[in-house]
């Protein structure tokens, strides 16, 4: 206990720990454990589910303040999906995109609660999401277009001499989508939380080192507050960016440019 | 980096995907159709 | 351990000044937002209203309960910090800043969101109310158009009584006509029978007379007598002519 209080590392808040684990030789020695990230993901899932269920205003046509929030999220994601993918054919992917948006948003916001844990700051989680999306879009393209899917890597109207190079570049950029999509989300959340942690460490040290320094520490405190506001914005923007890019990747798989 | 402990990779991916798939199911079957019905109703009473 | 205790005691002593910061922050902002123009005009009134707004934000009705809440909160926080139930460290500053942001979002974005939500709410409500009024007016117009036919029941009743009466009369007449026609047919049949009887009697009479005459004619005495009679008749006629 005293150990982890005294360790001061900006990455300390992201450590995955076992909260509850089962180490019995059952189910083929499967290590069943509830980690803190699992707990927070479960809380996020419950929160999304409960909010979706409760803030419905009893299916009345006249909305109240709670159901309007859900409706505006719906309208936002719907406009993204219809704007990025096809107006008609893209609607199939709407539930997936809605859940993706809400899931990432709620996880980001849970990370913003003091003393809690940011699940989306974990690269493994975001990479698994992004790899799934891009891999799914690739499979979609293959199943829809067969081997013509490779025409995605050939830019329109390029000279024949440059073709191998351009195909190479396009292929690498296609592979980089996997990484960039997840990396963007996790890096933003991770860096934001780390920045807040480091700045607050500085400010805490300044404020506790003297009476005059306490008032001096109010200036960095203002910065931290500003960064907190920025983080709140980033939590929304990153969820939106993730969904927008997922939609555009699916559109590439569907329409091949 | 404490978040790169490989022991927990499978754990968190399993948690994330289990919850994600459950949410997709529940939303696409129960919650999102309600919005469609609601918006359709509003369209009917206001424009048609 | 001792150094940590000392540190926590120190931080407890320093944590107390942070509480007024949080409390004065709303005061400063309400000062800035609520009366930005009065700030130059009546500057001495604002601190008092700001303090009052903080006091009003606390739960409870009387001054005593508010003071009790304030002192209890301060005492609880001091106790929590001194017993290491709550450790003041870097994370508290993050928590403080995040809570400030949430407070700011609640204070500034909250009313805007509420306005937006109210707008949507009113929009839908107006549509529904307009539809209801349309329906009411349509029903009223229908009622008015139907009101001209309000005497239709009495008319129907009269017509019904009249019809019943006429039907009764018609039935009566029909019965009478049927009776009369039956009587006539009975009488006709009588008349026909009488006629037939009379004709048969006449025929029988004629037949008997013819038979009697035939029988008399076949008798020579009678023929002779007839001849004598006719000769005498002729003689008398001739004598009458000659005379």
Coordinates of C-alpha atoms in Angstrom, one line a residue:
Chain A
X1 CA 0.0 0.0 0.0
X2 CA 2.6 2.5 1.0
X3 CA 4.7 1.3 -1.9
X4 CA 2.3 2.6 -4.6
X5 CA 1.6 5.8 -2.8
X6 CA 5.2 6.7 -2.9
X7 CA 6.0 5.7 -6.4
X8 CA 5.6 8.8 -8.5
X9 CA 5.3 7.9 -12.2
X10 CA 3.0 9.5 -14.7
X11 CA 2.3 6.0 -16.1
X12 CA 1.4 4.6 -12.7
X13 CA -2.3 5.4 -13.3
X14 CA -2.5 3.2 -16.3
X15 CA -1.2 0.0 -14.6
X16 CA -3.5 -3.0 -15.1
X17 CA -3.9 -4.9 -11.8
X18 CA -5.7 -8.0 -10.7
X19 CA -8.7 -7.1 -8.6
X20 CA -10.2 -10.6 -8.4
X21 CA -8.7 -13.7 -9.8
X22 CA -9.4 -17.4 -9.9
X23 CA -6.3 -19.6 -9.8
X24 CA -8.0 -23.0 -9.5
X25 CA -7.1 -25.8 -11.9
X26 CA -10.5 -25.7 -13.6
X27 CA -11.4 -25.1 -17.2
X28 CA -8.0 -26.2 -18.4
X29 CA -6.1 -24.0 -15.9
X30 CA -7.7 -20.9 -17.4
X31 CA -6.7 -17.8 -15.6
X32 CA -10.0 -16.1 -14.8
X33 CA -9.3 -12.7 -13.4
X34 CA -11.2 -9.4 -13.1
X35 CA -8.7 -6.7 -13.7
X36 CA -9.3 -3.0 -13.2
X37 CA -9.6 -2.4 -16.9
X38 CA -12.1 -5.2 -17.1
X39 CA -14.1 -3.7 -14.3
X40 CA -14.1 -0.2 -15.9
X41 CA -15.0 -1.7 -19.2
X42 CA -17.9 -3.5 -17.6
X43 CA -19.0 -0.3 -15.8
X44 CA -18.8 1.5 -19.1
X45 CA -20.9 -1.1 -20.8
X46 CA -23.5 -1.0 -18.0
X47 CA -23.6 2.8 -18.1
X48 CA -24.1 2.8 -21.9
X49 CA -26.8 0.2 -21.6
X50 CA -28.6 1.8 -18.6
X51 CA -28.5 5.3 -20.1
X52 CA -29.8 3.9 -23.4
X53 CA -32.6 2.2 -21.5
X54 CA -33.5 4.8 -19.0
X55 CA -33.2 8.1 -20.9
X56 CA -36.0 7.2 -23.3
X57 CA -38.7 9.3 -21.7
X58 CA -41.0 6.4 -21.8
X59 CA -41.1 6.4 -25.6
X60 CA -43.0 9.7 -25.6
X61 CA -42.9 11.8 -28.8
X62 CA -42.2 15.0 -26.9
X63 CA -38.6 14.7 -25.7
X64 CA -37.2 15.7 -22.4
X65 CA -33.6 16.8 -21.7
X66 CA -32.3 13.3 -21.2
X67 CA -33.8 11.8 -24.3
X68 CA -32.6 14.8 -26.4
X69 CA -29.0 13.9 -25.5
X70 CA -29.5 10.4 -26.9
X71 CA -31.3 11.8 -29.9
X72 CA -28.5 14.2 -30.7
X73 CA -25.9 11.5 -30.4
X74 CA -28.0 9.4 -32.7
X75 CA -28.3 12.3 -35.2
X76 CA -24.6 13.0 -35.0
X77 CA -23.6 9.4 -35.7
X78 CA -26.3 9.0 -38.3
X79 CA -25.0 12.1 -40.2
X80 CA -21.5 10.7 -40.0
X81 CA -22.5 7.3 -41.4
X82 CA -24.6 8.7 -44.2
X83 CA -22.1 11.3 -45.0
X84 CA -19.0 9.0 -45.1
X85 CA -20.5 5.8 -46.4
X86 CA -23.3 5.5 -48.9
X87 CA -26.5 7.3 -48.2
X88 CA -28.5 4.1 -48.6
X89 CA -26.2 1.2 -48.3
X90 CA -24.3 2.6 -45.4
X91 CA -27.2 2.4 -43.0
X92 CA -26.4 -1.2 -42.4
X93 CA -23.3 -0.2 -40.5
X94 CA -25.1 2.3 -38.4
X95 CA -25.6 0.2 -35.2
X96 CA -22.0 -0.8 -35.2
X97 CA -20.8 2.8 -35.6
X98 CA -23.3 4.0 -32.9
X99 CA -22.1 1.5 -30.4
X100 CA -18.4 2.2 -31.3
X101 CA -19.0 5.9 -30.8
X102 CA -20.9 5.5 -27.5
X103 CA -18.5 2.9 -26.2
X104 CA -15.4 5.0 -26.9
X105 CA -17.0 8.2 -25.6
X106 CA -18.1 6.6 -22.4
X107 CA -14.8 5.0 -21.8
X108 CA -13.1 8.4 -22.5
X109 CA -15.4 10.1 -20.1
X110 CA -15.0 7.5 -17.4
X111 CA -11.3 8.1 -17.7
X112 CA -12.0 11.8 -17.0
X113 CA -13.6 11.0 -13.6
X114 CA -11.1 11.7 -10.9
X115 CA -9.4 8.7 -9.3
X116 CA -10.7 6.4 -12.1
X117 CA -9.1 4.6 -14.9
X118 CA -9.0 5.4 -18.6
X119 CA -9.6 2.2 -20.5
X120 CA -9.1 3.7 -23.9
X121 CA -5.6 4.8 -23.1
X122 CA -4.5 1.2 -23.5
X123 CA -3.0 0.5 -26.9
X124 CA -4.0 -3.2 -26.8
X125 CA -7.7 -2.3 -26.6
X126 CA -7.7 0.4 -29.2
X127 CA -5.5 -1.6 -31.5
X128 CA -7.8 -4.5 -31.2
X129 CA -10.7 -2.3 -32.1
X130 CA -8.9 -0.6 -35.0
X131 CA -7.5 -3.9 -36.4
X132 CA -11.0 -5.4 -36.2
X133 CA -12.5 -2.5 -38.1
X134 CA -9.8 -2.4 -40.9
X135 CA -9.7 -6.2 -41.2
X136 CA -13.5 -6.3 -41.4
X137 CA -13.4 -3.6 -44.1
X138 CA -10.8 -5.6 -46.0
X139 CA -12.9 -8.8 -45.8
X140 CA -15.9 -6.8 -46.9
X141 CA -14.0 -5.5 -49.9
X142 CA -12.8 -9.0 -50.9
X143 CA -16.3 -10.5 -50.5
X144 CA -17.8 -7.7 -52.6
X145 CA -15.3 -7.2 -55.3
X146 CA -13.2 -10.4 -55.3
X147 CA -9.7 -9.8 -56.6
X148 CA -10.7 -6.4 -58.0
X149 CA -10.2 -5.2 -54.5
X150 CA -6.6 -4.7 -55.3
X151 CA -7.5 -1.9 -57.6
X152 CA -7.8 0.1 -54.4
X153 CA -4.0 0.3 -54.4
X154 CA -3.8 1.7 -57.9
X155 CA -4.4 5.5 -57.9
X156 CA -6.5 6.7 -60.9
X157 CA -4.6 8.0 -63.9
X158 CA -1.0 7.4 -62.7
X159 CA 1.8 6.8 -65.2
X160 CA 2.8 3.2 -65.8
X161 CA 6.4 3.8 -64.7
X162 CA 5.4 5.0 -61.3
X163 CA 2.9 2.2 -60.8
X164 CA 5.0 -0.2 -58.6
X165 CA 6.1 2.6 -56.3
X166 CA 2.6 4.0 -55.9
X167 CA 1.1 0.6 -55.3
X168 CA 3.8 0.0 -52.7
X169 CA 3.0 3.4 -51.0
X170 CA -0.7 2.7 -51.1
X171 CA -0.3 -0.7 -49.7
X172 CA 1.8 0.6 -46.8
X173 CA -0.7 3.4 -46.1
X174 CA -3.4 0.8 -46.1
X175 CA -1.5 -1.3 -43.6
X176 CA -0.8 1.9 -41.6
X177 CA -4.5 2.5 -41.1
X178 CA -4.6 -0.4 -38.7
X179 CA -2.0 1.2 -36.5
X180 CA -2.9 4.9 -36.9
X181 CA -6.5 4.4 -36.1
X182 CA -5.9 2.8 -32.7
X183 CA -2.8 4.8 -32.0
X184 CA -4.5 8.1 -32.4
X185 CA -7.2 7.3 -29.8
X186 CA -4.9 5.7 -27.3
X187 CA -2.1 8.3 -27.7
X188 CA -4.5 11.2 -27.3
X189 CA -6.0 9.8 -24.1
X190 CA -2.7 8.6 -22.7
X191 CA -0.9 11.8 -23.4
X192 CA -3.7 13.9 -21.9
X193 CA -3.8 12.0 -18.7
X194 CA 0.0 11.9 -18.5
X195 CA 0.2 15.6 -19.1
X196 CA -2.4 16.3 -16.4
X197 CA -0.5 14.0 -14.0
X198 CA 2.9 15.5 -14.7
X199 CA 1.6 19.1 -14.4
X200 CA -0.2 18.3 -11.3
X201 CA 2.9 16.7 -9.8
X202 CA 4.8 20.0 -10.5
X203 CA 2.0 22.1 -9.1
X204 CA 1.7 20.0 -6.0
X205 CA 5.4 20.3 -5.3
X206 CA 5.3 24.0 -5.9
X207 CA 2.2 24.5 -3.7
X208 CA 3.5 22.4 -0.8
X209 CA 6.9 24.0 -0.5
X210 CA 5.9 27.3 1.1
X211 CA 3.1 29.8 1.9
X212 CA 4.1 32.2 -0.9
X213 CA 4.6 29.3 -3.3
X214 CA 1.1 28.2 -2.7
X215 CA -0.2 31.3 -4.4
X216 CA 2.5 30.9 -7.1
X217 CA 1.1 27.4 -7.8
X218 CA -2.2 28.9 -8.7
X219 CA -0.9 29.8 -12.2
X220 CA 0.0 26.2 -13.2
X221 CA -3.3 25.2 -11.6
X222 CA -5.1 27.4 -14.1
X223 CA -3.2 25.7 -16.8
X224 CA -4.2 22.3 -15.5
X225 CA -7.8 23.4 -15.4
X226 CA -7.6 24.6 -19.0
X227 CA -6.0 21.3 -20.0
X228 CA -8.8 19.4 -18.2
X229 CA -11.3 21.3 -20.4
X230 CA -9.2 20.4 -23.4
X231 CA -9.2 16.8 -22.3
X232 CA -13.0 16.8 -22.1
X233 CA -13.1 18.1 -25.6
X234 CA -10.6 15.5 -26.8
X235 CA -12.8 12.8 -25.3
X236 CA -15.6 13.8 -27.6
X237 CA -13.4 14.6 -30.6
X238 CA -11.5 11.3 -30.5
X239 CA -14.6 9.2 -30.4
X240 CA -16.0 11.1 -33.4
X241 CA -12.7 10.9 -35.3
X242 CA -12.5 7.1 -34.7
X243 CA -16.0 6.7 -36.0
X244 CA -15.4 8.9 -39.0
X245 CA -12.3 7.1 -40.0
X246 CA -13.9 3.7 -39.5
X247 CA -16.7 4.8 -41.8
X248 CA -14.3 6.0 -44.5
X249 CA -12.4 2.7 -44.3
X250 CA -15.6 0.7 -44.7
X251 CA -16.5 3.0 -47.6
X252 CA -13.2 2.2 -49.2
X253 CA -13.9 -1.5 -48.9
X254 CA -17.4 -1.0 -50.3
X255 CA -16.7 1.3 -53.2
X256 CA -13.0 1.1 -54.0
X257 CA -12.6 4.9 -54.3
Chain B
X1 CA 5.2 0.9 -19.6
X2 CA 3.0 -0.8 -17.1
X3 CA 0.2 -1.1 -19.7
X4 CA 2.2 -3.4 -21.8
X5 CA 2.2 -6.3 -19.5
X6 CA 1.4 -9.2 -21.9
X7 CA -0.4 -11.2 -19.2
X8 CA -3.4 -8.8 -19.3
X9 CA -3.6 -8.5 -23.1
X10 CA -6.0 -11.3 -23.6
X11 CA -7.9 -10.4 -20.6
X12 CA -8.7 -6.8 -21.7
X13 CA -9.3 -7.8 -25.3
X14 CA -11.8 -10.5 -24.1
X15 CA -13.5 -8.0 -21.8
X16 CA -13.7 -5.3 -24.5
X17 CA -15.0 -7.6 -27.2
X18 CA -17.5 -9.4 -25.0
X19 CA -19.0 -6.1 -23.8
X20 CA -18.8 -4.6 -27.3
X21 CA -20.6 -7.4 -28.9
X22 CA -23.3 -7.5 -26.2
X23 CA -23.8 -3.8 -26.7
X24 CA -24.1 -4.1 -30.4
X25 CA -26.7 -6.8 -30.0
X26 CA -28.7 -5.0 -27.4
X27 CA -28.5 -1.7 -29.2
X28 CA -29.3 -3.0 -32.7
X29 CA -32.2 -5.1 -31.4
X30 CA -33.8 -3.1 -28.7
X31 CA -32.6 0.5 -28.4
X32 CA -31.9 1.8 -31.8
X33 CA -35.1 0.7 -33.5
X34 CA -36.9 2.7 -30.8
X35 CA -35.2 5.8 -32.2
X36 CA -36.2 4.9 -35.7
X37 CA -39.8 4.5 -34.6
X38 CA -39.7 7.8 -32.7
X39 CA -38.2 9.7 -35.7
X40 CA -40.7 8.1 -38.1
X41 CA -43.5 9.1 -35.8
X42 CA -42.3 12.6 -35.7
X43 CA -42.0 12.7 -39.4
X44 CA -45.5 11.4 -39.8
X45 CA -47.0 13.9 -37.4
X46 CA -45.1 16.9 -38.7
X47 CA -44.5 16.5 -42.4
X48 CA -47.1 14.1 -43.7
Chain C
X1 CA 6.8 6.6 8.5
X2 CA 7.3 9.6 10.8
X3 CA 8.3 11.8 7.9
X4 CA 5.3 10.7 6.0
X5 CA 3.1 11.6 9.0
X6 CA 4.7 14.9 9.2
X7 CA 4.2 15.4 5.5
X8 CA 0.6 14.6 5.7
X9 CA 0.1 16.8 8.6
X10 CA 1.8 19.6 6.7
X11 CA -0.3 18.9 3.7
X12 CA -3.4 18.9 5.8
X13 CA -2.5 22.3 7.0
X14 CA -2.0 23.4 3.5
X15 CA -5.0 21.7 2.2
X16 CA -7.3 23.9 4.1
X17 CA -6.4 27.0 2.0
X18 CA -7.4 25.1 -1.1
X19 CA -11.0 24.9 0.1
X20 CA -11.5 28.7 0.0
X21 CA -10.2 28.6 -3.6
X22 CA -12.9 26.4 -4.7
X23 CA -15.5 28.4 -2.9
X24 CA -14.3 31.7 -4.2
X25 CA -14.1 30.6 -7.7
X26 CA -17.8 30.5 -8.3
X27 CA -18.1 33.8 -6.5
X28 CA -15.6 35.4 -8.9
X29 CA -17.3 34.0 -11.9
X30 CA -20.8 34.9 -10.8
X31 CA -19.4 38.3 -10.1
X32 CA -18.1 38.5 -13.7
X33 CA -21.1 37.0 -15.5
X34 CA -24.2 38.1 -13.6
X35 CA -23.5 41.8 -13.5
X36 CA -20.8 42.7 -16.0
X37 CA -22.1 46.2 -16.5
X38 CA -22.9 46.9 -12.9
X39 CA -19.4 46.1 -12.0
X40 CA -18.3 49.7 -12.8
X41 CA -21.4 51.3 -11.5
X42 CA -22.1 49.6 -8.2
X43 CA -19.0 47.8 -7.2
X44 CA -19.6 47.6 -3.4
X45 CA -22.8 45.6 -3.7
X46 CA -21.4 42.6 -5.6
X47 CA -19.3 40.8 -3.0
X48 CA -22.3 40.7 -0.7
X49 CA -24.6 39.2 -3.4
X50 CA -21.8 36.8 -4.4
X51 CA -21.5 35.6 -0.8
X52 CA -25.3 35.3 -0.7
X53 CA -25.3 33.2 -3.8
X54 CA -22.7 30.8 -2.2
X55 CA -24.9 30.6 0.9
X56 CA -28.0 30.0 -1.2
X57 CA -26.3 27.2 -3.0
X58 CA -25.9 25.3 0.2
X59 CA -28.7 22.9 1.2
X60 CA -31.0 23.8 4.1
X61 CA -33.2 26.7 4.9
X62 CA -32.0 28.6 7.9
X63 CA -28.6 30.2 8.6
X64 CA -28.0 27.7 11.4
X65 CA -28.3 24.6 9.2
X66 CA -26.1 26.1 6.6
X67 CA -23.4 27.0 9.2
X68 CA -23.8 23.5 10.5
X69 CA -23.3 22.0 7.1
X70 CA -20.3 24.1 6.4
X71 CA -18.6 23.4 9.8
X72 CA -19.4 19.7 9.5
X73 CA -17.9 19.5 6.1
X74 CA -14.8 21.3 7.1
X75 CA -14.5 19.1 10.2
X76 CA -15.1 15.9 8.2
X77 CA -12.5 16.8 5.6
X78 CA -9.9 17.7 8.3
X79 CA -10.7 14.4 10.1
X80 CA -10.4 12.4 6.8
X81 CA -7.1 14.1 5.9
X82 CA -5.6 13.7 9.4
X83 CA -6.6 10.0 9.6
X84 CA -5.2 9.3 6.1
X85 CA -8.6 8.3 4.9
X86 CA -8.0 10.9 2.2
X87 CA -4.4 11.4 1.1
X88 CA -3.8 14.8 -0.5
X89 CA -1.3 14.3 -3.3
X90 CA -0.9 15.1 -7.0
X91 CA -4.1 13.3 -7.9
X92 CA -6.1 15.7 -5.7
X93 CA -5.0 18.5 -7.9
X94 CA -6.1 16.6 -11.0
X95 CA -9.4 15.9 -9.3
X96 CA -9.8 19.5 -8.3
X97 CA -9.2 20.7 -11.8
X98 CA -11.5 18.1 -13.3
X99 CA -14.2 19.0 -10.9
X100 CA -13.8 22.6 -11.7
X101 CA -14.2 21.8 -15.4
X102 CA -17.3 19.8 -14.7
X103 CA -18.7 22.6 -12.6
X104 CA -17.9 25.1 -15.4
X105 CA -19.6 22.8 -17.9
X106 CA -22.6 22.5 -15.7
X107 CA -22.8 26.2 -15.0
X108 CA -22.2 27.5 -18.5
X109 CA -23.1 24.7 -21.0
X110 CA -25.9 23.5 -18.8
X111 CA -28.3 26.4 -19.4
X112 CA -27.5 26.5 -23.1
X113 CA -28.2 22.8 -23.3
X114 CA -31.4 23.3 -21.3
X115 CA -32.4 26.0 -23.7
X116 CA -31.8 23.8 -26.7
X117 CA -33.6 20.9 -25.1
X118 CA -36.5 23.2 -24.2
X119 CA -36.6 24.4 -27.8
X120 CA -36.9 20.9 -29.1
X121 CA -39.4 20.0 -26.4
X122 CA -41.5 23.1 -27.4
X123 CA -41.2 22.3 -31.0
X124 CA -42.7 18.9 -30.7
X125 CA -45.2 20.1 -28.2
X126 CA -46.4 22.8 -30.5
X127 CA -46.8 20.4 -33.4
X128 CA -48.9 18.1 -31.2
X129 CA -51.0 21.0 -29.8
X130 CA -51.5 22.4 -33.3
X131 CA -52.7 18.9 -34.4
X132 CA -55.0 18.7 -31.4
X133 CA -56.5 22.2 -32.2
X134 CA -56.9 21.2 -35.8
X135 CA -58.8 18.2 -34.7
X136 CA -60.9 20.1 -32.3
X137 CA -61.9 22.7 -34.9
X138 CA -62.7 19.9 -37.4
X139 CA -64.9 18.2 -34.9
X140 CA -66.6 21.6 -34.1
X141 CA -67.2 22.3 -37.8
X142 CA -68.7 18.8 -38.2
X143 CA -70.9 19.4 -35.2
X144 CA -72.1 22.7 -36.7
X145 CA -72.8 21.1 -40.0
X146 CA -74.8 18.4 -38.4
X147 CA -76.7 20.8 -36.1
X148 CA -79.2 21.7 -38.9
X149 CA -80.5 18.2 -38.8
X150 CA -81.3 18.3 -35.1
X151 CA -85.1 18.0 -35.7
X152 CA -84.7 14.8 -37.5
X153 CA -85.9 12.7 -34.6
X154 CA -89.3 14.2 -34.2
X155 CA -89.9 14.2 -37.9
X156 CA -89.0 10.5 -38.0
X157 CA -91.3 9.8 -35.1
X158 CA -94.2 11.6 -36.8
X159 CA -93.5 9.9 -40.0
X160 CA -93.4 6.6 -38.3
X161 CA -96.7 7.1 -36.6
X162 CA -98.3 8.2 -39.8
X163 CA -96.9 5.3 -41.7
X164 CA -98.2 2.9 -39.1
X165 CA -101.6 4.4 -39.2
X166 CA -101.7 4.2 -43.0
X167 CA -100.5 0.7 -43.0
X168 CA -103.2 -0.3 -40.5
X169 CA -105.9 1.3 -42.7
X170 CA -104.5 -0.3 -45.8
X171 CA -104.6 -3.7 -44.1
X172 CA -108.2 -3.1 -43.0
X173 CA -109.2 -2.2 -46.5
X174 CA -107.4 -5.1 -47.9
X175 CA -109.3 -7.4 -45.5
X176 CA -112.6 -5.8 -46.5
X177 CA -111.8 -6.2 -50.1
X178 CA -110.9 -9.8 -49.6
X179 CA -114.1 -10.5 -47.7
X180 CA -116.2 -8.8 -50.4
X181 CA -114.6 -10.6 -53.2
X182 CA -115.1 -13.9 -51.3
X183 CA -118.8 -13.1 -50.7
X184 CA -119.2 -12.2 -54.3
X185 CA -117.7 -15.4 -55.5
X186 CA -119.9 -17.4 -53.2
X187 CA -123.0 -15.5 -54.5
X188 CA -121.9 -15.9 -58.1
X189 CA -121.6 -19.6 -57.6
X190 CA -125.1 -19.6 -56.1
X191 CA -126.4 -17.6 -59.0
X192 CA -124.7 -20.0 -61.5
X193 CA -126.2 -23.0 -59.7
X194 CA -129.7 -21.5 -59.6
X195 CA -129.4 -20.7 -63.3
X196 CA -128.3 -24.2 -64.1
X197 CA -131.2 -25.6 -62.1
X198 CA -133.8 -23.4 -63.8
X199 CA -132.4 -24.2 -67.2
X200 CA -132.6 -27.9 -66.4
X201 CA -136.2 -27.6 -65.2
X202 CA -137.2 -25.7 -68.4
X203 CA -135.6 -28.2 -70.5
X204 CA -137.3 -31.0 -68.7
X205 CA -140.7 -29.2 -69.0
X206 CA -140.2 -28.7 -72.7
X207 CA -139.2 -32.2 -73.2
X208 CA -142.3 -33.5 -71.3
X209 CA -144.6 -31.2 -73.3
X210 CA -143.0 -32.2 -76.6
X211 CA -143.3 -35.9 -75.6
X212 CA -147.0 -35.3 -74.6
X213 CA -147.8 -33.6 -77.9
X214 CA -146.0 -36.3 -79.8
X215 CA -148.0 -38.9 -77.9
X216 CA -151.3 -36.9 -78.6
X217 CA -150.4 -36.5 -82.3
X218 CA -149.8 -40.2 -82.6
X219 CA -153.6 -40.7 -81.4
X220 CA -156.0 -40.6 -84.6
X221 CA -158.9 -39.3 -82.5
X222 CA -157.2 -36.3 -81.6
X223 CA -155.9 -35.8 -85.1
X224 CA -159.4 -36.0 -86.3
X225 CA -160.6 -33.7 -83.8
X226 CA -157.9 -31.3 -84.7
X227 CA -158.8 -31.6 -88.3
X228 CA -162.5 -30.9 -87.6
X229 CA -161.6 -28.0 -85.5
X230 CA -159.4 -26.5 -88.2
X231 CA -162.0 -27.1 -91.0
X232 CA -164.6 -25.4 -88.8
X233 CA -162.2 -22.6 -88.2
X234 CA -161.6 -22.2 -91.9
X235 CA -165.4 -22.2 -92.7
X236 CA -166.0 -19.6 -90.1
X237 CA -163.3 -17.4 -91.5
X238 CA -164.6 -17.8 -95.0
X239 CA -168.2 -17.0 -93.9
X240 CA -167.0 -14.0 -92.0
X241 CA -165.3 -12.8 -95.2
X242 CA -168.2 -13.3 -97.4
X243 CA -170.5 -11.6 -95.0

